[in-house]
GROMACS .gro file of C-alpha atoms in nm:
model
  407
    1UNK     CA    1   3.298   0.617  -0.181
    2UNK     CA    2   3.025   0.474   0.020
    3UNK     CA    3   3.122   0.216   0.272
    4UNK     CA    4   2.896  -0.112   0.203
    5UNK     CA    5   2.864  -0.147   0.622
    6UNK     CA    6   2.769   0.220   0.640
    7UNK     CA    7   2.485   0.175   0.361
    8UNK     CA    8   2.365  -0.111   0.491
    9UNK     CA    9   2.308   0.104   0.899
   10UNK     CA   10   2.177   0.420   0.665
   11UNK     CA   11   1.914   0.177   0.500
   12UNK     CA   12   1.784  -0.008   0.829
   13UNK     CA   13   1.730   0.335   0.961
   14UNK     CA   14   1.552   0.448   0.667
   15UNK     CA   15   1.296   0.075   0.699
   16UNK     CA   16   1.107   0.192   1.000
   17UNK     CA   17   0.787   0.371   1.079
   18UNK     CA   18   0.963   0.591   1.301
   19UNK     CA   19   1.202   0.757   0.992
   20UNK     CA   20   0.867   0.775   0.813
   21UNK     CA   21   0.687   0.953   1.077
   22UNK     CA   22   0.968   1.206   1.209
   23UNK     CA   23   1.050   1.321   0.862
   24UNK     CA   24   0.736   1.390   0.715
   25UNK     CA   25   0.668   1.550   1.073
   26UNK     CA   26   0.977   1.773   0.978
   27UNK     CA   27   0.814   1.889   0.648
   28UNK     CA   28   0.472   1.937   0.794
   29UNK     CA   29   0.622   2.184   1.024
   30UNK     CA   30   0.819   2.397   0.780
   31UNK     CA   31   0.482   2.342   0.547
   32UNK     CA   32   0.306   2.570   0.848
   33UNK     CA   33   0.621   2.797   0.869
   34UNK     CA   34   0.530   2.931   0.538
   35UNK     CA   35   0.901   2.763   0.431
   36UNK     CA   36   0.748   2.517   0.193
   37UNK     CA   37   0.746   2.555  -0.194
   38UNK     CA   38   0.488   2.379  -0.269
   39UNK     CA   39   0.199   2.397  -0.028
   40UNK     CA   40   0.056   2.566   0.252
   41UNK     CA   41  -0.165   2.418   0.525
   42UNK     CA   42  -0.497   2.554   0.692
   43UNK     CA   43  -0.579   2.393   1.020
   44UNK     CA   44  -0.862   2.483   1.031
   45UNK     CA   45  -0.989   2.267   0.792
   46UNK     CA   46  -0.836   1.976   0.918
   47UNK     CA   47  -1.225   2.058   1.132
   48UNK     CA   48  -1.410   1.990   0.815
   49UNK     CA   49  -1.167   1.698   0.701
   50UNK     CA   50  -1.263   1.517   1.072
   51UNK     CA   51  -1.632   1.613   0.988
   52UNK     CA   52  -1.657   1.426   0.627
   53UNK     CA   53  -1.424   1.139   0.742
   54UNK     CA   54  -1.651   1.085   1.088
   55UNK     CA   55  -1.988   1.125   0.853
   56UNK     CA   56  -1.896   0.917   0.604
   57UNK     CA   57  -1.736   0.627   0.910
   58UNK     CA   58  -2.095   0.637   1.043
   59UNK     CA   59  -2.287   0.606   0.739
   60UNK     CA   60  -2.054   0.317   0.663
   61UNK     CA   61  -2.013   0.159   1.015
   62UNK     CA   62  -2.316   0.270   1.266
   63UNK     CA   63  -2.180   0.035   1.544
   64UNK     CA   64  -1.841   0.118   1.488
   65UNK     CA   65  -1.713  -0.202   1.433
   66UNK     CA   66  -1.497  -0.090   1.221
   67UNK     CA   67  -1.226  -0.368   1.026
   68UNK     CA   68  -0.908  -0.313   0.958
   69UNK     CA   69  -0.749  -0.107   0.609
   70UNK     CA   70  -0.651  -0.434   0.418
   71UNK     CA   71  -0.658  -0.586   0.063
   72UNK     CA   72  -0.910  -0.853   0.216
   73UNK     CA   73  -1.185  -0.536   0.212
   74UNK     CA   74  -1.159  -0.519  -0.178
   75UNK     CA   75  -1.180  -0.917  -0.188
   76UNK     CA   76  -1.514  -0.853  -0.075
   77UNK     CA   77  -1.644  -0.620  -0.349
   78UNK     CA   78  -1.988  -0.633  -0.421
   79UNK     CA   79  -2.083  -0.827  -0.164
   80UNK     CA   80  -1.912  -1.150  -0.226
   81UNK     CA   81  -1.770  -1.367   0.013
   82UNK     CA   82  -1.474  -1.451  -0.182
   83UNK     CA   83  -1.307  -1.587   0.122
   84UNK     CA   84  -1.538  -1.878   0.198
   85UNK     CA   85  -1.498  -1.999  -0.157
   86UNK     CA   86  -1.082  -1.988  -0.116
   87UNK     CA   87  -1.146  -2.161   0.228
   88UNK     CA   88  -1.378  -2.495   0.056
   89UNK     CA   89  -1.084  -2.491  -0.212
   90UNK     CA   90  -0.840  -2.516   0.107
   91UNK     CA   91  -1.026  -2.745   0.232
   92UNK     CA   92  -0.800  -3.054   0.340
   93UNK     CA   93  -0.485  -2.848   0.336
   94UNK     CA   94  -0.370  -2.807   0.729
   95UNK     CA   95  -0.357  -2.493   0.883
   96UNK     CA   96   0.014  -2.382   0.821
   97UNK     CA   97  -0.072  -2.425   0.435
   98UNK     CA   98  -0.366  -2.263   0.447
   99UNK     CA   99  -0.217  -1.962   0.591
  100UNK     CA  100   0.075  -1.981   0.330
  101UNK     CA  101  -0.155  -1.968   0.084
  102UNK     CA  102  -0.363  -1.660   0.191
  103UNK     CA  103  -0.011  -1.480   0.252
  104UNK     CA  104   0.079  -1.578  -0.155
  105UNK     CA  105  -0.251  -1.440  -0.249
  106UNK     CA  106  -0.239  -1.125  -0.006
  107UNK     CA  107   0.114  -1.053  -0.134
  108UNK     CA  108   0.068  -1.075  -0.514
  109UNK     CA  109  -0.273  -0.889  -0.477
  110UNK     CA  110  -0.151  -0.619  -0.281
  111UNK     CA  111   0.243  -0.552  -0.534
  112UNK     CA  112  -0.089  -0.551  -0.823
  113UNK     CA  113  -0.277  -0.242  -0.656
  114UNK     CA  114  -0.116   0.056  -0.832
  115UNK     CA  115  -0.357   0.299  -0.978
  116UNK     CA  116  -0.538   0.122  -1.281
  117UNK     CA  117  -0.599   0.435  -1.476
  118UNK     CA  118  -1.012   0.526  -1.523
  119UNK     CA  119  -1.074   0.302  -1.837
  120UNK     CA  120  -1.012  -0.044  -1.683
  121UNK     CA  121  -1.222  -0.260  -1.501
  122UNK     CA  122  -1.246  -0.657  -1.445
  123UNK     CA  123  -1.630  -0.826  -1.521
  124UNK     CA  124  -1.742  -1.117  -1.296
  125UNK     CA  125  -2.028  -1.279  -1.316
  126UNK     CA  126  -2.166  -0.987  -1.511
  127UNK     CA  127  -2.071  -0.695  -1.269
  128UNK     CA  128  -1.773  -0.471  -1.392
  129UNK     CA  129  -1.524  -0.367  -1.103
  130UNK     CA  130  -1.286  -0.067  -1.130
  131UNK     CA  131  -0.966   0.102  -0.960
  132UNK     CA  132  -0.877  -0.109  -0.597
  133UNK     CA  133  -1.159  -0.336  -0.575
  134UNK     CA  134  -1.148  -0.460  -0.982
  135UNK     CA  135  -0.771  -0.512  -0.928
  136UNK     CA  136  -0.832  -0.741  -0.595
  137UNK     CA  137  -1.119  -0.923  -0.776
  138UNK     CA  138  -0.911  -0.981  -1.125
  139UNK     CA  139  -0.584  -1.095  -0.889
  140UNK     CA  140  -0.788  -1.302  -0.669
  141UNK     CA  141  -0.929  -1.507  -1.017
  142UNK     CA  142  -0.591  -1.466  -1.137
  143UNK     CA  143  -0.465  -1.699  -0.778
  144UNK     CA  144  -0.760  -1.942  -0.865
  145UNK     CA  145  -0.659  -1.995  -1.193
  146UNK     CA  146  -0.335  -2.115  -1.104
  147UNK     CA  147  -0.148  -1.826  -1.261
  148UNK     CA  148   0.152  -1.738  -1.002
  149UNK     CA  149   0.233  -2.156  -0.957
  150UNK     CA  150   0.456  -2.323  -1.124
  151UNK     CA  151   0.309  -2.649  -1.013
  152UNK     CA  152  -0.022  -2.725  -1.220
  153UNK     CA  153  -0.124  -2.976  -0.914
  154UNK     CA  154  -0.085  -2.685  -0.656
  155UNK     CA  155  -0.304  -2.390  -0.812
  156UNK     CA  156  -0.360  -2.195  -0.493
  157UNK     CA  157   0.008  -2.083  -0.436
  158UNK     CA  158   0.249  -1.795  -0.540
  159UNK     CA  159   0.598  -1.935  -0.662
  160UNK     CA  160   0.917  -1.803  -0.761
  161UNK     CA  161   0.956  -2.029  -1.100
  162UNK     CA  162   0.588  -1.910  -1.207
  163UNK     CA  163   0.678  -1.531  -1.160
  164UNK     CA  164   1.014  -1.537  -1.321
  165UNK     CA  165   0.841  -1.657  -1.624
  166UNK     CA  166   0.520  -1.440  -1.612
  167UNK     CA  167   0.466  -1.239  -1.947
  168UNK     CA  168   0.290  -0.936  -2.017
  169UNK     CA  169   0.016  -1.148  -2.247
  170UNK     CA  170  -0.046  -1.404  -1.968
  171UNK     CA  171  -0.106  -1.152  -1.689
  172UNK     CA  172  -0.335  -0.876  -1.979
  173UNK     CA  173  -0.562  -1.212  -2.030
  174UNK     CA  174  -0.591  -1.269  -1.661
  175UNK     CA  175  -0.678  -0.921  -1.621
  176UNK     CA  176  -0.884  -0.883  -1.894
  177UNK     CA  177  -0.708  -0.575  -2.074
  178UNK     CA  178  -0.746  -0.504  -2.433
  179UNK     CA  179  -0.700  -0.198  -2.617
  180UNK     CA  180  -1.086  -0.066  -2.508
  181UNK     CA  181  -0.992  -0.211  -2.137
  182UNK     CA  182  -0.673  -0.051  -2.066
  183UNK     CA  183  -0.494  -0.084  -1.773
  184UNK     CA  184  -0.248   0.216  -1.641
  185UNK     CA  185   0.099   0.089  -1.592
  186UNK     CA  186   0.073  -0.309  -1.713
  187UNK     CA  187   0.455  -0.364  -1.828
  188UNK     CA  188   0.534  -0.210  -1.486
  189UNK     CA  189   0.382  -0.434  -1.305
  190UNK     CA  190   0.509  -0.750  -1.491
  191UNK     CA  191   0.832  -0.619  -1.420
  192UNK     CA  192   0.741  -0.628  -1.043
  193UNK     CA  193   0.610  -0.947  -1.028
  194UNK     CA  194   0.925  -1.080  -1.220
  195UNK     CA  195   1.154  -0.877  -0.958
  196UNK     CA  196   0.966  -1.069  -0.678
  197UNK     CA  197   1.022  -1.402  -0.852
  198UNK     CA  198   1.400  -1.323  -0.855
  199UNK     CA  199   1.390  -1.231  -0.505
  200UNK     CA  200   1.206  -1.524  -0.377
  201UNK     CA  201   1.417  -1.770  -0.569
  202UNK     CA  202   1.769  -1.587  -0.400
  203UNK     CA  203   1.643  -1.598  -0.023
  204UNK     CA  204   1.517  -1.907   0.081
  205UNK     CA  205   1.626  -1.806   0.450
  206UNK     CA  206   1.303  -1.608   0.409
  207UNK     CA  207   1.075  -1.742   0.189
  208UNK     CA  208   1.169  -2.158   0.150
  209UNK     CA  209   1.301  -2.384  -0.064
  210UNK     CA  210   0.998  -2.351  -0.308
  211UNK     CA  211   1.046  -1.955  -0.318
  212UNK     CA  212   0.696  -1.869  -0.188
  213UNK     CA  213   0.593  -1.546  -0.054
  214UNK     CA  214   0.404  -1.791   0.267
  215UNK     CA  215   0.767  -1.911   0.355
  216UNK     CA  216   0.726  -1.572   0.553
  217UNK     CA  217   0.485  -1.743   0.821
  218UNK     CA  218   0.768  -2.024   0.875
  219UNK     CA  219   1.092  -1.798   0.881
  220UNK     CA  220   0.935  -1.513   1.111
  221UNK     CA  221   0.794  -1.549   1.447
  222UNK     CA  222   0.465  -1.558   1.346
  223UNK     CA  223   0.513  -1.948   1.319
  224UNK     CA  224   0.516  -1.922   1.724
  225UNK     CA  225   0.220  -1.795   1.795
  226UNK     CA  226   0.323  -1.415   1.802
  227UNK     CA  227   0.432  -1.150   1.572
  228UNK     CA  228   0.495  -0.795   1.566
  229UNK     CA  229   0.407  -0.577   1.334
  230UNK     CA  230   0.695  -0.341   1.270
  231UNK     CA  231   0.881  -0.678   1.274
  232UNK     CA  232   0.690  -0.833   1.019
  233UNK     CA  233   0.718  -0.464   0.765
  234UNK     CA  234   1.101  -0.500   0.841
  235UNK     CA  235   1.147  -0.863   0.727
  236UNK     CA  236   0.920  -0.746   0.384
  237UNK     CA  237   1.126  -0.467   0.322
  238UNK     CA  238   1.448  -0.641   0.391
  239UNK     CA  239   1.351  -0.895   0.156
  240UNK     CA  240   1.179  -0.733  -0.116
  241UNK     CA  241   1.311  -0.367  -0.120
  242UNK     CA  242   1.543  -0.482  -0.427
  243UNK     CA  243   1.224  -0.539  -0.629
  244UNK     CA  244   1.115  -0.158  -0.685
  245UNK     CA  245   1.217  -0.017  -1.020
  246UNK     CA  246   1.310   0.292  -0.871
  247UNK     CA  247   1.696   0.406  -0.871
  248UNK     CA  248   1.669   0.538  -0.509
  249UNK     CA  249   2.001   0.374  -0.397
  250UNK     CA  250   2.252   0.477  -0.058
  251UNK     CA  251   2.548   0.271  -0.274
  252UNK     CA  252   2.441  -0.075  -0.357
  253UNK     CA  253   2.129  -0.056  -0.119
  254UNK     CA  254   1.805  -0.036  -0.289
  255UNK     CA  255   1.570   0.173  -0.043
  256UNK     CA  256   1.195   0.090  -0.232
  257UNK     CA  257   0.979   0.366  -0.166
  258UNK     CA  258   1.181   0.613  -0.043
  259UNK     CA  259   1.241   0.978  -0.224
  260UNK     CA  260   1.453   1.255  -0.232
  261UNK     CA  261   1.384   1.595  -0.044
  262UNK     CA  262   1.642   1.879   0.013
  263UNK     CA  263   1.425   1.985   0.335
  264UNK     CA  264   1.482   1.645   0.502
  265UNK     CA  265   1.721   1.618   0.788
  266UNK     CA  266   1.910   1.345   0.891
  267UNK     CA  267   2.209   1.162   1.023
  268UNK     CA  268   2.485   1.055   0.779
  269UNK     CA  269   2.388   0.867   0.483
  270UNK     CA  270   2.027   0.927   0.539
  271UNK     CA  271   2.033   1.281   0.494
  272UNK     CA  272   1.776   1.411   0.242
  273UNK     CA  273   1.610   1.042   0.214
  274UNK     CA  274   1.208   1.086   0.289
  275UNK     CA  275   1.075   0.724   0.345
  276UNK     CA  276   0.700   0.590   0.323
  277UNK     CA  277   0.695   0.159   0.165
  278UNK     CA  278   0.294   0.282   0.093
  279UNK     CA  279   0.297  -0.036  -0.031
  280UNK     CA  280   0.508  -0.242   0.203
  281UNK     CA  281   0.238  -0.125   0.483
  282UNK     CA  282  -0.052  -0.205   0.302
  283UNK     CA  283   0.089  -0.516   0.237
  284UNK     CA  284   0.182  -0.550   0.627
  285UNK     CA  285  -0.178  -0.415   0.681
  286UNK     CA  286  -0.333  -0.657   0.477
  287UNK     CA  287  -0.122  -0.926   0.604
  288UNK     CA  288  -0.287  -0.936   0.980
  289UNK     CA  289  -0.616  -1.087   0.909
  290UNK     CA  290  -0.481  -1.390   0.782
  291UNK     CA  291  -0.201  -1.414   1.030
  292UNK     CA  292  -0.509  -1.369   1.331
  293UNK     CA  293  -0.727  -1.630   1.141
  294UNK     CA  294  -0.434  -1.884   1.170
  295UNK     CA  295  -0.444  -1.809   1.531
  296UNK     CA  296  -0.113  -1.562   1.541
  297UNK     CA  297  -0.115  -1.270   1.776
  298UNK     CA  298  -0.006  -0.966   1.620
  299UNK     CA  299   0.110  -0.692   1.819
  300UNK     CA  300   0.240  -0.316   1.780
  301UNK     CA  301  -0.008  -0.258   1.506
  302UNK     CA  302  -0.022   0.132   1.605
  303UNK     CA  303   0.354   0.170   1.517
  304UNK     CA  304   0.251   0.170   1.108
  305UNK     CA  305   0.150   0.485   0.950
  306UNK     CA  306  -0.115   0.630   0.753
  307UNK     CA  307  -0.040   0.543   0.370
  308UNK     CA  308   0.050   0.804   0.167
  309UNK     CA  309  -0.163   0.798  -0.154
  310UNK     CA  310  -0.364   0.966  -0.354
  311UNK     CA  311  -0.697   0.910  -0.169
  312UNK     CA  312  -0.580   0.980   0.151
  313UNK     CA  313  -0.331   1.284  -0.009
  314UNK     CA  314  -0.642   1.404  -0.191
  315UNK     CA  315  -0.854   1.429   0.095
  316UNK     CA  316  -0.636   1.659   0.213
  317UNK     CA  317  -0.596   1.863  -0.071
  318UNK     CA  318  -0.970   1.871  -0.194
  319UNK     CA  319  -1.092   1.993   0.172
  320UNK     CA  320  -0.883   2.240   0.174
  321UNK     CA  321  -0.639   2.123   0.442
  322UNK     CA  322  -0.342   2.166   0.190
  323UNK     CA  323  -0.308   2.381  -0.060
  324UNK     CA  324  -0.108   2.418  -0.347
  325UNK     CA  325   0.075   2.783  -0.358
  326UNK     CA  326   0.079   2.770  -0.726
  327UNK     CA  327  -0.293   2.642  -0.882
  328UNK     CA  328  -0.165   2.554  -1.215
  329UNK     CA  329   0.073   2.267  -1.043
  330UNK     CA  330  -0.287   2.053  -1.071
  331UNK     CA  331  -0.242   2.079  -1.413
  332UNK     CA  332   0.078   1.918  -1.468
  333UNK     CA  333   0.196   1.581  -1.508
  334UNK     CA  334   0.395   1.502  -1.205
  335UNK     CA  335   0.646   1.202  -1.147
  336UNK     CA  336   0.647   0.995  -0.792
  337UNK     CA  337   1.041   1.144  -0.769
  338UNK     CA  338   0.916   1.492  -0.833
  339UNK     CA  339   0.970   1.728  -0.483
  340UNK     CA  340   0.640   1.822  -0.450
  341UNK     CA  341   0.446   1.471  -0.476
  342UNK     CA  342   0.709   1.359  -0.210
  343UNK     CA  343   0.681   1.658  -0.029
  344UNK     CA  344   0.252   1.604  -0.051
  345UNK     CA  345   0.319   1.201   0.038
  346UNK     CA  346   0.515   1.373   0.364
  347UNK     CA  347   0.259   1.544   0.418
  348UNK     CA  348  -0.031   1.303   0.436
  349UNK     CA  349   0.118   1.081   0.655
  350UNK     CA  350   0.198   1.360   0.907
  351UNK     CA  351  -0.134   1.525   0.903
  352UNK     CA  352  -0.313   1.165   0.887
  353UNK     CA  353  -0.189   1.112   1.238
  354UNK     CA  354  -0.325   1.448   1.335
  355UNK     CA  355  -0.673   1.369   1.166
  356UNK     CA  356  -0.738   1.058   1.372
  357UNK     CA  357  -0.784   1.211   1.698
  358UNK     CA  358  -1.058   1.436   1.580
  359UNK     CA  359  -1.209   1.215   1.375
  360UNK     CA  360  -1.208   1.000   1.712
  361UNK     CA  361  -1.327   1.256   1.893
  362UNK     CA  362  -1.643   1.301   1.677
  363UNK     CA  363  -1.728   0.946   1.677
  364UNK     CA  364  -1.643   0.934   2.100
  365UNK     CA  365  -1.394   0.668   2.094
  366UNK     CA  366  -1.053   0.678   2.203
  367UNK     CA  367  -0.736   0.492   1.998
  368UNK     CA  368  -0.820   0.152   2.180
  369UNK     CA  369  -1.143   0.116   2.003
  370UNK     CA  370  -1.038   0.318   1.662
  371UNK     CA  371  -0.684   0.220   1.601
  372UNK     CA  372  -0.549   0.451   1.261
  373UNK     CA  373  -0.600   0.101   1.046
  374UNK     CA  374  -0.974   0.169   1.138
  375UNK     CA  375  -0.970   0.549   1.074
  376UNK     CA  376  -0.835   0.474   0.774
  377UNK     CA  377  -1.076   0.193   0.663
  378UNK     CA  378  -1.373   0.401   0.763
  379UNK     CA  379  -1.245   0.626   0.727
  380UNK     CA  380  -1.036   0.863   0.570
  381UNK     CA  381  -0.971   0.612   0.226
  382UNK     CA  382  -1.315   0.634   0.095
  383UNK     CA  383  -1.412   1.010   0.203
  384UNK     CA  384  -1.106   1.102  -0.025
  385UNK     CA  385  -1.237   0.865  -0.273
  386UNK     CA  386  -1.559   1.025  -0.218
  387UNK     CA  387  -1.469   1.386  -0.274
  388UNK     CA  388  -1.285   1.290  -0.576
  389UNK     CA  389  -1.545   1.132  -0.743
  390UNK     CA  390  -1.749   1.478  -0.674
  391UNK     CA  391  -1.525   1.682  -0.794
  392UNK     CA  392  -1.313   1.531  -1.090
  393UNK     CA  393  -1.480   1.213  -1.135
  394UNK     CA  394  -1.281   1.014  -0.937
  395UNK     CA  395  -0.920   1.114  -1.030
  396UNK     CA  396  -0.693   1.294  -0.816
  397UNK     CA  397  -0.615   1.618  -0.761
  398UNK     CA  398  -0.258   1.579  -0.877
  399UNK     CA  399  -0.206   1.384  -1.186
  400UNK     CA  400   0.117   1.128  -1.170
  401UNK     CA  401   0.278   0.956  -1.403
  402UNK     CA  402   0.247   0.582  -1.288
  403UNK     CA  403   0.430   0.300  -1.349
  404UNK     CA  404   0.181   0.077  -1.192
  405UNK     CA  405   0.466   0.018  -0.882
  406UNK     CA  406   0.408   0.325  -0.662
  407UNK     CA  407   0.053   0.475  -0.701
   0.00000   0.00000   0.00000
């Protein structure tokens, strides 16, 4: 039987960056040992990997001023400075709820940005958006409509009475899906958003007596001035891990985005537990704009990792850097719990860290100027977005089965 204390130490371990980075380091190293099952890795094309990520960062960014990876780069799809119109809607609201509200809207936006499947897109003002950025532009007219408050006075918040309630129909019309606009994974991510409203309304030491994703800013330190950024992850995945749908349990402890892998070593309870919270991290990612705008310093940025998803993964894959030992894996229909899509995850994040220094090097700067959020942004996101679009039309080079929570 599994001792509630010792589930609880086994699960704290397994909610930092530095479990994330030391296991997938682990199966990186047996990947180049030849031990793997699944995949084997060339370094020397992690050369031509730096070479279409640095390319493409130039093209993108010629003075390097690079932004950070965050869901506020898809709010400005197409041009559109969607944040000056939610800042003239704020206007009058003092700072604190201003920043509240951005953290409501960065939160839902970011739990919505699963893979949407290639026949969806969201129309605005007569321009169709697909995948990430038609996701962050259908959420962000989903906030200004109102649909995540409870409270038809207070539109522009996120609320646990209004997600609790949230039905499949509501959140299809918001999106625009219909049976020629399909969206990949929709119940899934109703179920999500109910999950959160659950876990908002049962922890007001985190989130306030209103059950708002913003209570964040008022029960962390951020509210002081300062706030760092493996803190901040830790307090989401504290509070939120019991949302994922997945079964990936040490006793009663729901552990989120974390997978099983024979390979992985570890001590006690954590044995064979691979950890990445993708999502957690892009939320915590997407999180530090808005924090910085409200005036909060946010520290130990460098301590998240590279976010193990199918753009990044597929980078890696379609240039060669890993490949698959058996071809006709690409053609099967793969689950997120499945070995080798954990065991590919483990591997992106370990050979993303390796990937920034030469992409660095190309571009002569040094981790100061191009932290991994801006390799990432500039970056390695959109070359494997990029090469995907060349080669398959923009899907990846793995096809998963998605539940709209994961990928």
């Amino acid at each position: 039987m599994t001792v509630p204390a010792e589930a609880a130490e086994a699960a704290q371990v397994l909610r930092t960056t530095t479990a994330v980075r030391t296991r997938s380091a682990l199966l990186l190293e047996r990947a180049r040992a030849g031990e793997s099952r699944w995949f084997a890795v060339d370094d020397d094309a992690l050369a031509v990997a730096a070479d279409d990520v640095a390319t493409l960062t130039r093209t993108r960014f010629p003075d390097l001023d690079i932004p950070l990876h965050s869901r506020w780069r898809h709010f400005e799809a197409g041009g559109v400075d969607r944040r000056a119109d939610l800042d003239a809607l704020l206007d009058g609201a003092d700072s604190r709820e201003r920043v509240r509200a951005m953290i409501d809207l960065t939160v839902i936006s970011v739990l919505l940005d699963a893979g949407a499947g290639a026949d969806w897109g969201f129309v605005e003002d007569g321009v169709r958006y697909t995948r990430s950025e038609g996701l962050a532009v259908a959420s962000w007219h989903a906030f200004l409509a109102g649909t995540f408050s409870s409270d038809p006075g207070r539109p522009l918040q996120v609320d646990a009475a209004a997600l609790r309630t949230l039905t499949v129909d509501h959140l299809a019309a918001q999106l625009q899906v219909s049976p020629a606009n399909p969206l990949v994974g929709l119940d899934g991510r109703v179920h999500l958003l109910r999950r959160l409203g659950d876990a908002l309304a049962d922890q007001p030491e985190f989130f306030g007596g209103a059950g708002r994703p913003g209570g964040l800013f008022d029960s962390s330190s951020a509210a002081s001035g300062v706030v760092d950024a493996h803190d901040l992850l830790a307090a989401l995945l504290t509070s939120m891990s019991r949302i994922w749908p997945s079964r990936n349990m040490i006793g009663d402890v729901p552990l989120g985005d974390c997978w099983r892998h024979d390979a992985v070593d570890g001590p006690g309870l954590t044995a064979g537990w691979l950890p990445f919270h993708k999502l957690s991290q892009w939320l915590t990612y997407s999180l530090i704009e808005p924090l910085r705008w409200a005036g909060v310093t946010v520290t130990g940025v460098e301590s998240l990792t590279g976010l193990p998803e199918y753009r990044n993964g597929g980078l890696l894959l379609d240039t060669g850097v890993l490949r698959l030992r058996d071809p006709a894996d690409a053609e099967r229909a793969w689950t997120p719990a499945d070995e080798p899509v954990v065991e590919w995850r483990g591997l992106t994040v370990a050979l993303l860290d390796e990937l920034a220094p030469l992409v660095r090097a190309r571009l002569g700067a040094d981790a100061a100027q191009l932290p991994l959020a801006c390799v990432l942004e500039g970056g390695t996101w959109a070359a494997g977005r990029a090469v995907a679009q060349q080669l398959r039309g923009g899907l990846p080079p793995l096809s998963i089965t998605s539940d709209g929570t994961v990928f």
